[in-house]
Tab-separated table of C-alpha atoms in Angstrom:
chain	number	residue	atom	x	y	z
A	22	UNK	CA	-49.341	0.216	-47.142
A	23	UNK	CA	-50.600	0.413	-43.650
A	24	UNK	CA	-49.236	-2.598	-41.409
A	25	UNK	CA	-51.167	-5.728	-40.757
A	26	UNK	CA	-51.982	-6.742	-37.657
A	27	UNK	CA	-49.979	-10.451	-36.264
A	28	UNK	CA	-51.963	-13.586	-36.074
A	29	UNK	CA	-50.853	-15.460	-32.557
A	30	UNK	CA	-49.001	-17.781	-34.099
A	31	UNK	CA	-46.800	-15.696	-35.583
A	32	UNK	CA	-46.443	-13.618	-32.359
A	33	UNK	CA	-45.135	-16.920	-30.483
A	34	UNK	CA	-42.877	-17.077	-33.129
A	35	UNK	CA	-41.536	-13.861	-33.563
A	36	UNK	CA	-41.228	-14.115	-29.289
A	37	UNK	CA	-39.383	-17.486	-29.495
A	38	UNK	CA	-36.863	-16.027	-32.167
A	39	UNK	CA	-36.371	-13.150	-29.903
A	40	UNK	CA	-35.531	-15.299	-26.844
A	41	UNK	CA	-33.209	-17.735	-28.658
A	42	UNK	CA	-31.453	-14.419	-30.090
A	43	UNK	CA	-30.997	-12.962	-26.732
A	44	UNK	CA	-29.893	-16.189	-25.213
A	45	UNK	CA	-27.630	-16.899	-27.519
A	46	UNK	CA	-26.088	-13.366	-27.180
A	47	UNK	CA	-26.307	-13.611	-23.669
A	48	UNK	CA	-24.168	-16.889	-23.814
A	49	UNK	CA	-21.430	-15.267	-25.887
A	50	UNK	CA	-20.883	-12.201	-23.090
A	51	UNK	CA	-17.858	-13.012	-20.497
A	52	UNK	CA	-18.886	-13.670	-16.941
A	53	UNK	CA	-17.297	-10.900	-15.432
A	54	UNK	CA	-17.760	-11.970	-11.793
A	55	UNK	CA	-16.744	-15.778	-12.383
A	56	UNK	CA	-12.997	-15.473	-13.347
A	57	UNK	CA	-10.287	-13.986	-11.146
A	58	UNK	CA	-8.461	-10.325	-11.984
A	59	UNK	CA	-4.941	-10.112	-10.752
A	60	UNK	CA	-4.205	-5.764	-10.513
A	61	UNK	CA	-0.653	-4.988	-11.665
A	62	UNK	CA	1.279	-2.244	-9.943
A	63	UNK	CA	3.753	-1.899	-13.038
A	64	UNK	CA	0.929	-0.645	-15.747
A	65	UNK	CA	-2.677	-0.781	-14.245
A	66	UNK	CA	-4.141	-3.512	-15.626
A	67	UNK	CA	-5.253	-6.891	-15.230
A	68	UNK	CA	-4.764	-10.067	-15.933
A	69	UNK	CA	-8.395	-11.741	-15.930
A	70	UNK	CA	-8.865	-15.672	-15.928
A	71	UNK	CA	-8.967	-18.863	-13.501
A	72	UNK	CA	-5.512	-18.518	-11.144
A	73	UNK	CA	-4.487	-21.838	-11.633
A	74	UNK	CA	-1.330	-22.042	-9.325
A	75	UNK	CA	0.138	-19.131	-6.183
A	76	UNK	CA	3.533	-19.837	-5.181
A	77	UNK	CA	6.176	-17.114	-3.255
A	78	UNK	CA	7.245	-15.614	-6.565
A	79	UNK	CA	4.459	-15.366	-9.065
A	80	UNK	CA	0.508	-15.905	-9.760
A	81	UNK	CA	-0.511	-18.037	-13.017
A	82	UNK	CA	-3.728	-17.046	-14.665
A	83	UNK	CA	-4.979	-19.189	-16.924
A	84	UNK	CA	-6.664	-16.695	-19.947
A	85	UNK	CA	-10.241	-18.042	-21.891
A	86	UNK	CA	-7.765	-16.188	-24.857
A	87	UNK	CA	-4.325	-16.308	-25.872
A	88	UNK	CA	-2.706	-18.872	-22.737
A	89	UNK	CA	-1.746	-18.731	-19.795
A	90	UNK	CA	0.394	-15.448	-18.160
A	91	UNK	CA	2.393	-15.764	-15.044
A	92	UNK	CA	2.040	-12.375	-12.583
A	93	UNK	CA	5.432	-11.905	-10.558
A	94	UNK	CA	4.122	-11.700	-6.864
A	95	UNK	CA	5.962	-8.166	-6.967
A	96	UNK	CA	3.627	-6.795	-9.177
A	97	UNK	CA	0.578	-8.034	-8.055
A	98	UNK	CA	-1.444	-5.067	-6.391
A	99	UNK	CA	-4.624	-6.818	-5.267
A	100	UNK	CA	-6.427	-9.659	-6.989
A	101	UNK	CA	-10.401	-9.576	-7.128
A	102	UNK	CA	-11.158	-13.591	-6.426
A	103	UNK	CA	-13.592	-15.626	-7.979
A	104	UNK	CA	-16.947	-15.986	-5.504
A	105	UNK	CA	-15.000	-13.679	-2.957
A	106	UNK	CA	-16.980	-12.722	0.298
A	107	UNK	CA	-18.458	-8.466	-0.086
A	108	UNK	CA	-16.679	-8.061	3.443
A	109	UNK	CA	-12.951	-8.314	1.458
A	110	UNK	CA	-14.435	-6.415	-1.297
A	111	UNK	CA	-15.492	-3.197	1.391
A	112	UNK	CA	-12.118	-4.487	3.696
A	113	UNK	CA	-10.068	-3.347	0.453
A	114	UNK	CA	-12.024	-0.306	0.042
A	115	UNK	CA	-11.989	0.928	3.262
A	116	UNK	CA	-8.787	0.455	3.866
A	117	UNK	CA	-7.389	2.510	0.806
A	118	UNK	CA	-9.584	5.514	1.900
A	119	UNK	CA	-8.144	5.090	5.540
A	120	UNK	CA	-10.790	3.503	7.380
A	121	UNK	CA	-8.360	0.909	9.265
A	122	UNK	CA	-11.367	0.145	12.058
A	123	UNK	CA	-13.663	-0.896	9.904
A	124	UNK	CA	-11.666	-2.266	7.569
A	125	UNK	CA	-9.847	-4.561	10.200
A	126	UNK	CA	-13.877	-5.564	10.977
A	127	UNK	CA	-14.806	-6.395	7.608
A	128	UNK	CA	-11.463	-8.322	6.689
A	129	UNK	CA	-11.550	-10.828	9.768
A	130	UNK	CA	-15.301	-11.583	8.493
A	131	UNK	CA	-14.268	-12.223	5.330
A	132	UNK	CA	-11.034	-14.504	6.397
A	133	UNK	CA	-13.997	-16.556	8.502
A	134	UNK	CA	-16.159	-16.920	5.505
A	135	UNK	CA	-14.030	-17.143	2.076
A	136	UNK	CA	-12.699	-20.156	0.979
A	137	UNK	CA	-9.364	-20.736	-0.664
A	138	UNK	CA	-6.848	-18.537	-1.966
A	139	UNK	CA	-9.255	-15.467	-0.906
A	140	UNK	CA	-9.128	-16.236	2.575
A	141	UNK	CA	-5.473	-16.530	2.516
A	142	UNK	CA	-5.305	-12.928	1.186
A	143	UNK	CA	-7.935	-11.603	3.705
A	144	UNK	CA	-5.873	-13.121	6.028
A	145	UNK	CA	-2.898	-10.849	5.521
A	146	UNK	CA	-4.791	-7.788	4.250
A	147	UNK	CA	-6.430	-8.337	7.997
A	148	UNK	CA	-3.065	-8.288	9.066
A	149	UNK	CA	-1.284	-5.305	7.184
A	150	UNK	CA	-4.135	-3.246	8.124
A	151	UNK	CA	-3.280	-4.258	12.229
A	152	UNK	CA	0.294	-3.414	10.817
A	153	UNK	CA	-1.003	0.334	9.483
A	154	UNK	CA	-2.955	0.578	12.801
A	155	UNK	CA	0.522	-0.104	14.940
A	156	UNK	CA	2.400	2.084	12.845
A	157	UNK	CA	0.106	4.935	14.899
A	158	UNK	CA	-0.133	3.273	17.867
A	159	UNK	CA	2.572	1.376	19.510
A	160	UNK	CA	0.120	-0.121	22.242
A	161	UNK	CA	-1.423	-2.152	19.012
A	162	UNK	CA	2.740	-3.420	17.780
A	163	UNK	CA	2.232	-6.693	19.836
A	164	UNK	CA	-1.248	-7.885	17.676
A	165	UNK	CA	-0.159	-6.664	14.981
A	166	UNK	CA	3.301	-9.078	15.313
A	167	UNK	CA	1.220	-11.912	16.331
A	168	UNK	CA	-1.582	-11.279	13.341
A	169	UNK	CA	1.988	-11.555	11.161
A	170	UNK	CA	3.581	-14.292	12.866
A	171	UNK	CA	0.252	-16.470	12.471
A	172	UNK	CA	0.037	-15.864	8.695
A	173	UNK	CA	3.745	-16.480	8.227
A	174	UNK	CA	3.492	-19.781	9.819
A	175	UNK	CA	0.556	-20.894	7.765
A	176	UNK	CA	1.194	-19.639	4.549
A	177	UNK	CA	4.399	-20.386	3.467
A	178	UNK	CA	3.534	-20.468	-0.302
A	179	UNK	CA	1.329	-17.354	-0.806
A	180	UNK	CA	2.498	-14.975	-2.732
A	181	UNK	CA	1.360	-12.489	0.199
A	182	UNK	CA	4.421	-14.142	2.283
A	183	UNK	CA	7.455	-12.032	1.281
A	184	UNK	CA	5.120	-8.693	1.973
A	185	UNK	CA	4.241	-10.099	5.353
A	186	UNK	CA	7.952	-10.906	5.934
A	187	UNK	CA	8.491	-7.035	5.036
A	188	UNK	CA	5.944	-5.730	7.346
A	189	UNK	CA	6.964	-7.929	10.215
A	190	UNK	CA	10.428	-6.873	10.051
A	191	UNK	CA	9.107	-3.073	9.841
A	192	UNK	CA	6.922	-3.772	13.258
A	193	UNK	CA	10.033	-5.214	15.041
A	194	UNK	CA	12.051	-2.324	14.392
A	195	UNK	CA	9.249	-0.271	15.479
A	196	UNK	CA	9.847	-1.902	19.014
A	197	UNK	CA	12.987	-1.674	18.794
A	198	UNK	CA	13.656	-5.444	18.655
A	199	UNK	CA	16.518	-4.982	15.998
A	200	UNK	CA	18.086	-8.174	16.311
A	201	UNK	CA	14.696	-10.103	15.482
A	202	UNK	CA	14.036	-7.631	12.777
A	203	UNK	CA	17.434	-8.451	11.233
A	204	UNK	CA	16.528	-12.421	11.276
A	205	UNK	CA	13.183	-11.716	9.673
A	206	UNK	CA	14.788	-8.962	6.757
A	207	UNK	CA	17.948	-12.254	6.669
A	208	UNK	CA	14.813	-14.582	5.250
A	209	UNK	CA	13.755	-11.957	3.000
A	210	UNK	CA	17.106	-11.423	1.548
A	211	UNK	CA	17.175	-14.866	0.853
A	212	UNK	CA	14.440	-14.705	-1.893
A	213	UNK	CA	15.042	-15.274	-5.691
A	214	UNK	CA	13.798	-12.415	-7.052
A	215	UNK	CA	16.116	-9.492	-7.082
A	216	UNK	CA	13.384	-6.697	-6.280
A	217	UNK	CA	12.882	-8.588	-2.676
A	218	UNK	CA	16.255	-8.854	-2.115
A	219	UNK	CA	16.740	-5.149	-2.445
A	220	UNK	CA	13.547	-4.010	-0.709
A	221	UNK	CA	15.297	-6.641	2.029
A	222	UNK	CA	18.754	-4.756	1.850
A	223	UNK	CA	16.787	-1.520	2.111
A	224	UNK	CA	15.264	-2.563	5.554
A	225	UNK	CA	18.409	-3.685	6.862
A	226	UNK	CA	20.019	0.049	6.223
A	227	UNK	CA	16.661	1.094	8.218
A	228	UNK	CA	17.647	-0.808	11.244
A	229	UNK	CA	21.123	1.199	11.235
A	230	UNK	CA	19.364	4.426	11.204
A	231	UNK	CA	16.905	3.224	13.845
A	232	UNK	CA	19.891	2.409	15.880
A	233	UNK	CA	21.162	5.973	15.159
A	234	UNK	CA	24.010	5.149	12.965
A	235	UNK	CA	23.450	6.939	9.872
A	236	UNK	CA	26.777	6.881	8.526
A	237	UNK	CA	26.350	3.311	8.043
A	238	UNK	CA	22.801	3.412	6.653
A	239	UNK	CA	24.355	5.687	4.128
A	240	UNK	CA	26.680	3.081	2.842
A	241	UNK	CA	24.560	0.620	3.313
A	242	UNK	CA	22.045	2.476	0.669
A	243	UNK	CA	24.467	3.267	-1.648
A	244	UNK	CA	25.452	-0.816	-2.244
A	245	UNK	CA	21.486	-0.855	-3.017
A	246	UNK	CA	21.824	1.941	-5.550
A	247	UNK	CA	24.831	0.325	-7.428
A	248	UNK	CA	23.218	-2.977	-8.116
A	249	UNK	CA	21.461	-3.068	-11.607
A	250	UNK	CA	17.516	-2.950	-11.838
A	251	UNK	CA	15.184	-4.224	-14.164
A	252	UNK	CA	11.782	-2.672	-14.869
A	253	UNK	CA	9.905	-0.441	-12.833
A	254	UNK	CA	9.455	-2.733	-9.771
A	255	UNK	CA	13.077	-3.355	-9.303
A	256	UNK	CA	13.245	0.860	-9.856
A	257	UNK	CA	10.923	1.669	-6.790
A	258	UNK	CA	13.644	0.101	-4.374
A	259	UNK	CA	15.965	2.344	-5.928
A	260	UNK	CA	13.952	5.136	-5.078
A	261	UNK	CA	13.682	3.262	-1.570
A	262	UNK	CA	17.028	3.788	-0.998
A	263	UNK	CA	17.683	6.948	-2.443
A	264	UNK	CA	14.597	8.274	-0.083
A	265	UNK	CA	16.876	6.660	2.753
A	266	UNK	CA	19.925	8.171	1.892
A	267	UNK	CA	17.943	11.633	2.411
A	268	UNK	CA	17.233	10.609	5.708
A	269	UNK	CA	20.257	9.503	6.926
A	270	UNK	CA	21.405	13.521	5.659
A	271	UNK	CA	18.571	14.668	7.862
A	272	UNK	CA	19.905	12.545	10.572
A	273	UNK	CA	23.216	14.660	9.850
A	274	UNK	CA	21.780	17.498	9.969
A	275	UNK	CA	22.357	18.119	6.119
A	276	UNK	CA	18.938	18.977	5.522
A	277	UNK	CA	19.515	20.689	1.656
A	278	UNK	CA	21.150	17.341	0.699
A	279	UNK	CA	18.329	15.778	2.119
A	280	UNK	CA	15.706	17.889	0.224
A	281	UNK	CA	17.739	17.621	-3.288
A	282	UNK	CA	17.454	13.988	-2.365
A	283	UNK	CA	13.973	14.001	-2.207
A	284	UNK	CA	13.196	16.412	-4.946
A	285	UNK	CA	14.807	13.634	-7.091
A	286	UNK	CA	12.855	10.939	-6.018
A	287	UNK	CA	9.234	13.178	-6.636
A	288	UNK	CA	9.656	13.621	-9.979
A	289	UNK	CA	10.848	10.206	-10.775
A	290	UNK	CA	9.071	7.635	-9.086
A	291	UNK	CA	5.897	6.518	-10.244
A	292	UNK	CA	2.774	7.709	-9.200
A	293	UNK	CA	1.569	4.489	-8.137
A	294	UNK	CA	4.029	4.115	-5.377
A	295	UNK	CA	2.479	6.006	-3.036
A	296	UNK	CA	4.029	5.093	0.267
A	297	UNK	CA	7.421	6.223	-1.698
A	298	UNK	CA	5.847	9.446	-2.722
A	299	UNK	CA	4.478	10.002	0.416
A	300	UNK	CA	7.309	9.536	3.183
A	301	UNK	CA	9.273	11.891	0.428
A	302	UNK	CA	6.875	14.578	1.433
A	303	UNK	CA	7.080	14.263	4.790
A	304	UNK	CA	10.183	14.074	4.978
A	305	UNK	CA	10.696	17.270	2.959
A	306	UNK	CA	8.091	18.844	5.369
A	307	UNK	CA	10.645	17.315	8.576
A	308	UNK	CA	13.994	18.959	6.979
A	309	UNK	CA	12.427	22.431	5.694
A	310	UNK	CA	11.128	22.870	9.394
A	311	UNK	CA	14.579	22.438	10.558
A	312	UNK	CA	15.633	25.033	7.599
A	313	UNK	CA	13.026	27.577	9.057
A	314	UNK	CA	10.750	27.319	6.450
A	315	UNK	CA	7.514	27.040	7.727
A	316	UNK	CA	5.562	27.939	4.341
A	317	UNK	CA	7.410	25.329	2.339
A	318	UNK	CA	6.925	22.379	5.388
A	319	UNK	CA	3.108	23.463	5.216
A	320	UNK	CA	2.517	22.807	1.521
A	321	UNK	CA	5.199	19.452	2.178
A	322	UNK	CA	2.652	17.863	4.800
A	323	UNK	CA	-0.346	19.392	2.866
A	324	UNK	CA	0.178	17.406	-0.073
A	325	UNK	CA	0.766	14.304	2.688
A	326	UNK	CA	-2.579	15.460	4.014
A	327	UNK	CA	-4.770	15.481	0.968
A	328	UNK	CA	-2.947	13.534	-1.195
A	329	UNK	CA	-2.167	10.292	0.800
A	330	UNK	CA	-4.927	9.745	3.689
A	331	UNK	CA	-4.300	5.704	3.188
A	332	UNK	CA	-0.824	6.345	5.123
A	333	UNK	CA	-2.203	6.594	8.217
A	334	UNK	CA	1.000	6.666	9.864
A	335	UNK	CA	2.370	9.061	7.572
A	336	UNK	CA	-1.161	10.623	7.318
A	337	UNK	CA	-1.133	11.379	12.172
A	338	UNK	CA	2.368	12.902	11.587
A	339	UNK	CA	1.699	15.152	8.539
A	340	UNK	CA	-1.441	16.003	10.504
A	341	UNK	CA	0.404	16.862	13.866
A	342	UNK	CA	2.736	19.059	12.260
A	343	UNK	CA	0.348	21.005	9.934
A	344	UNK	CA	-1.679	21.896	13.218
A	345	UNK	CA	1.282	24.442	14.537
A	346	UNK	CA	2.224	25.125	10.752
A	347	UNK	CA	-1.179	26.630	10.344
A	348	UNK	CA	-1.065	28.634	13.615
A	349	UNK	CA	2.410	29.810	12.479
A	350	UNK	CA	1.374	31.150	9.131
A	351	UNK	CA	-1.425	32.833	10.545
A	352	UNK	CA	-4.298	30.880	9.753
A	353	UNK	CA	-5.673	29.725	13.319
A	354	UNK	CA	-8.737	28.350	11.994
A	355	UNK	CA	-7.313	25.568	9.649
A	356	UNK	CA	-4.998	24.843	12.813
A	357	UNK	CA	-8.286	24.317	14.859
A	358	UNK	CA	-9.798	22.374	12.042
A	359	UNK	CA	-6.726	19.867	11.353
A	360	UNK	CA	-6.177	19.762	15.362
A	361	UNK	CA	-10.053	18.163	15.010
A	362	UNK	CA	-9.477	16.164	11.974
A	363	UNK	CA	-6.504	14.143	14.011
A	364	UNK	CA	-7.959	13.698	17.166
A	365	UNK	CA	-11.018	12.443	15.196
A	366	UNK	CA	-9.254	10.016	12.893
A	367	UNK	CA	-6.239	9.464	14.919
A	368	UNK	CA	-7.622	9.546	18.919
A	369	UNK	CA	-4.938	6.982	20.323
A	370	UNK	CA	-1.808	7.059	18.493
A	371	UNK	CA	1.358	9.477	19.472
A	372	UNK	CA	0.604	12.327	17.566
A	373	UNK	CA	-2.729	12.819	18.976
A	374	UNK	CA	-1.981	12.772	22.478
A	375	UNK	CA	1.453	14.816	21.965
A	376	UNK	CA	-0.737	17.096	20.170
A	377	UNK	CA	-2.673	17.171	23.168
A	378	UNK	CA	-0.211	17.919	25.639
């Protein structure tokens, strides 16, 4: 039978049914862009929902299905807010490919504009990128303190305040202000949760080595390494401290400790840690040097080089040191090119201009 054509009427209503179909389908799909996403470091996912409550130790998210689910402020990676301005969304981009300039740029726009519990976190994303800026250029230590010192003040019950504690005390030592970094890692030790307590008793062994005592640093890390952990947060600071103990040996001069060390901590700690994995690489690329090894300290910053360009700190040194590596194992073009690539992406921080001299 050959099909009939549709009278009007029965086009309207074959239209209306349609409509009503697609509305009511449209009606059962989430709204991905109006609930909040809290990013866990310890398996990858998220927890999507209205955040209902921040405090120091923990988000809540409040789930359409199956309750509510409280987020331990250590394992929160980022969190993707509800309404959240496109300059934090590019801020957070930019800064994990390296971009700190523009990154700093976009994330004071978006701590003008956001509202809420978004502008408290582009407040201190703003601020650990200054802190990632310093960590290459001393000349930018003092903003970057005050950009940290303004957020602690004001935001004493964020769950960004321990990390800005962390970073604060980091910057101090930087300047060699040890006794102000010890207050700030004292109030950080004083926290409930056990993981910020270590990553606070790891610091402190930092300050001995910065003061060039590395015998006490090495004690220091090993009362972090015989305290129990729970779960793979509370694990990282181990690694934390076992990477420090490796330094302290290179501070000894007992660089094939040192390198066991590290070996150890590469093929345990999780990928996700990245700053972990990548000051164990340079600091494999630091001890082989002094071994005479130039091969094995090329592929060490190499893998610093490709691997981790969102450690710009790390990133300038790595950089620095693969420029004679390259000349040394006879390849002066890639010497040439990296010698570029850090004067480019690094122009005023200490590697550059020792490179330059």
């Amino acid at each position: 039978a050959q099909p009939r054509d549709l009278e009007p009427t029965e086009i309207d209503m074959t239209l209306r049914t349609t409509l009503s179909t697609a509305v009511v389908a449209l009606a059962c799909v989430p709204a991905f862009a109006q609930i909040d996403y809290v990013h866990k470091k310890s398996d990858g996912k998220a927890a999507g929902g209205t955040v209902t409550a921040v405090t120091r130790d923990k988000i809540t998210v409040k789930r359409a299905v199956g309750g509510d689910v409280d987020v331990p402020a250590t394992d929160v990676d980022y969190v993707q807010w509800n309404g959240e301005p496109q300059e934090l969304k590019n801020g957070r981009r930019k800064e994990n490919s390296g971009d700190l300039a523009e990154a700093l740029v976009e994330l004071e726009k978006a701590a003008k504009s956001a509202t809420g519990n978004a502008k408290v976190d582009a407040a201190f994303l703003a601020a650990r990128v200054a802190a990632k800026q310093a960590s290459t250029d001393p000349a930018k230590l003092d903003v970057a303190i005050k950009k940290l010192e303004t957020f602690k003040g004001g935001n004493g019950t964020s769950f960004r305040y321990y990390p800005a504690l962390a970073l604060l005390g980091d910057l101090y030592t930087r300047k060699k202000e040890f006794a102000k970094a010890n207050t700030v890692f004292g109030e950080l030790e004083s926290a409930p949760t056990n993981e910020v307590k270590l990553a606070a008793r790891n610091a402190k062994a930092r300050v001995l080595l910065a003061q060039g005592d590395p015998d006490a640093a090495l004690a220091a890390y090993d009362k972090v390494l015989a305290e129990k952990v729970n779960g793979p947060v509370e694990q990282a600071r181990h690694y934390e401290a076992m990477l420090g103990q490796a330094e302290a040996q290179k501070a000894k001069k007992d660089y094939a400790a040192a390198v066991a060390k590290l070996d150890e901590v590469v093929k345990q700690v999780s990928s996700r840690e990245t700053l972990i994995q990548a000051e164990s690489y340079l600091l494999r690329g630091a001890c082989y040097r002094e071994m005479n090894q130039p091969k094995d300290a090329l592929f060490a910053y190499l893998h610093v080089d490709l691997m981790f360009p969102s450690e710009p700190g790390l990133h300038a040194e790595a950089l620095f040191n693969l420029v004679d590596l390259w000349k040394t194992t006879g390849n002066p073009d890639r010497s040439k090119e990296t010698l570029d690539k850090l004067k480019t992406r690094y122009p005023g921080t200490e590697w550059a201009k020792k490179v330059g001299g």
